[in-house]
Amino acid sequence: MERVRTRCGFFNGIDVAAEGSRGGLSLGWNRGQLVNLKSFSKSHIDVEIQEEENPQWRFTGFYGSPEVRNKAETWDQLRQLGGTTGYLGWLEFTWERGRILERNIRERIDRGVATNSWLQNFLNYLLRHLPHSFSDHCPLLIEMEVERKGRISSRFRFESWWVLEETCEEEIRKLWEESSGPYLNHMRYLATRLKAWGKNYSSNTRVKYKELNDEEISEETLAEILEVKLHLNMEMDKEERYWKQCARVNWLQMGDKNTYFFHKSASQRRRINRIRRLQRTDGSVVTNEKEIEEIARKYFANLFESRGVGDVIHILSGVQPCISESMNQELLAPFTKTEIIEALKGMGPTKAAGFNGFPAIFYKKFWHILGRDTSDFCLEVLNNGISLDEINRTMVVLIPKIASPTNLKNFRPISLCTVIYKIITKSVANRLKKVLEVCIDNYQSAFVPGRLITDNVLLAYEVLHSLKNKRSGRKGLMALKLDMSKAYD
């Protein structure tokens, strides 16, 4: 059931495992609710949901037994919910069984039931049936605020699972050969055309599937539906296999073996990191989205603004030269394509991409198509000093340090750079690594191969312990806690 939920785009959820190919329930959500599991069984999931701006409410998802002798249990659950429902825009059928015309059955059995009090609290809700091909039932989607139209990003993103599609490489090769001009023109052209390709590739099969279900039923239609459903499931299996591998790596790093992951965390309160309100310097709170954006923009523009560099000559005069002539020659030598490739190999394939939308896996997978041009561009920057302005653009992402922060001081900014920029800077960093140990003091634990910043935790503890227990001597000791608010990735 976890697979079904993640295919629908919900990465927060509670799953009740299927028994072989039968049964199974899944409840997924993508917003900042607190979802507390009350109970579950093979036929129901019962939760309480708390939103920041709405009263707490209860949601029960249940699956009625198809056997007559067990119908009473299902109806008992419905009577407990009570209430009435208005017209919810039902499909003509939500359940289908039978591959030939004489045995094909279509029924509308997947529905939602709400109490009057719930309907009064959530006036702008919408209940939708999602397209399905992996089950004979329809997933139900509840949208709580239909009128609210959030910003839909039109920015291109290369979906990592596209590399599993056979036609993707052919499309990239064709587009790369079609494009002309400087290297960055190639990348812009590729992004524009791949965006359209990806949209058509992902939607054509689903559109065809929906159109076939809307047609009058016939032997030919059922046969075509079966073929399209098989093709659609094959597409989703490719995506599933890829993301399952990525998710397993991440969960193992977090200390979980990916066994009943969501069941273990079902009782925990989860939030989507969305900024709903911010506090001004005068203490007032704003909730308007445009005002929140303006406050954040001004705050970080001021925080990271350069106010000039003071005279540091007198400081540097006390630093003894430590780089030998041979080291200097190695640092000044022209960069090579081998160094470019090594820099790319050292990157996580699915790490968040920068503004151009291409992750490292794109370059790794299709290096045989665009590797020469990419290397030439990077070497032009490194060896000939062409401008970095166009690729030196970052997307700043705010990571909350505490739960539900309202002050920008409680966010940690991370800048997402393009892979091209990372290749260039990593090539330089790889060279510097060779001499860091010589020019950096032993007390510096970070960024030097063979040293761990975590060692400083033990060192800091011992230092503070010594300060606390000092009882003799005329000279006192002092520890400084430096302001690291301007330090960010």
Tab-separated table of N, CA and C in Angstrom, residues 171-172 174-176 178-180 184-196:
chain	number	residue	atom	x	y	z
A	171	GLU	N	15.730	11.058	-27.044
A	171	GLU	CA	15.217	12.429	-27.098
A	171	GLU	C	16.309	13.435	-26.759
A	172	ILE	N	17.111	13.152	-25.740
A	172	ILE	CA	18.182	14.063	-25.338
A	172	ILE	C	19.233	14.178	-26.431
A	174	LYS	N	18.808	13.774	-29.639
A	174	LYS	CA	18.228	14.535	-30.744
A	174	LYS	C	18.206	16.030	-30.430
A	175	LEU	N	17.773	16.393	-29.216
A	175	LEU	CA	17.688	17.804	-28.838
A	175	LEU	C	19.072	18.439	-28.756
A	176	TRP	N	20.048	17.679	-28.262
A	176	TRP	CA	21.409	18.218	-28.136
A	176	TRP	C	22.007	18.513	-29.508
A	178	GLU	N	20.206	19.182	-32.182
A	178	GLU	CA	19.413	20.246	-32.810
A	178	GLU	C	19.840	21.631	-32.347
A	179	SER	N	20.224	21.744	-31.072
A	179	SER	CA	20.537	23.054	-30.503
A	179	SER	C	21.854	23.582	-31.054
A	180	SER	N	22.017	24.888	-30.939
A	180	SER	CA	23.228	25.533	-31.460
A	180	SER	C	23.636	26.673	-30.543
A	184	LEU	N	25.579	27.143	-22.769
A	184	LEU	CA	24.404	27.434	-21.951
A	184	LEU	C	23.144	27.545	-22.792
A	185	ASN	N	23.271	27.913	-24.070
A	185	ASN	CA	22.114	27.901	-24.967
A	185	ASN	C	21.614	26.472	-25.174
A	186	HIS	N	22.556	25.535	-25.298
A	186	HIS	CA	22.187	24.120	-25.418
A	186	HIS	C	21.356	23.686	-24.207
A	187	MET	N	21.807	24.061	-23.014
A	187	MET	CA	21.124	23.637	-21.793
A	187	MET	C	19.738	24.260	-21.681
A	188	ARG	N	19.611	25.534	-22.058
A	188	ARG	CA	18.295	26.182	-22.010
A	188	ARG	C	17.330	25.526	-22.999
A	189	TYR	N	17.824	25.252	-24.195
A	189	TYR	CA	16.991	24.605	-25.212
A	189	TYR	C	16.566	23.209	-24.742
A	190	LEU	N	17.504	22.496	-24.145
A	190	LEU	CA	17.219	21.156	-23.650
A	190	LEU	C	16.151	21.191	-22.556
A	191	ALA	N	16.259	22.154	-21.646
A	191	ALA	CA	15.286	22.261	-20.560
A	191	ALA	C	13.891	22.556	-21.096
A	192	THR	N	13.799	23.477	-22.053
A	192	THR	CA	12.500	23.853	-22.613
A	192	THR	C	11.822	22.676	-23.301
A	193	ARG	N	12.589	21.960	-24.119
A	193	ARG	CA	12.004	20.866	-24.888
A	193	ARG	C	11.737	19.626	-24.023
A	194	LEU	N	12.616	19.366	-23.057
A	194	LEU	CA	12.397	18.215	-22.179
A	194	LEU	C	11.191	18.424	-21.271
A	195	LYS	N	10.929	19.656	-20.917
A	195	LYS	CA	9.756	19.948	-20.096
A	195	LYS	C	8.484	19.531	-20.828
A	196	ALA	N	8.404	19.886	-22.116
A	196	ALA	CA	7.247	19.499	-22.923
A	196	ALA	C	7.204	17.985	-23.128
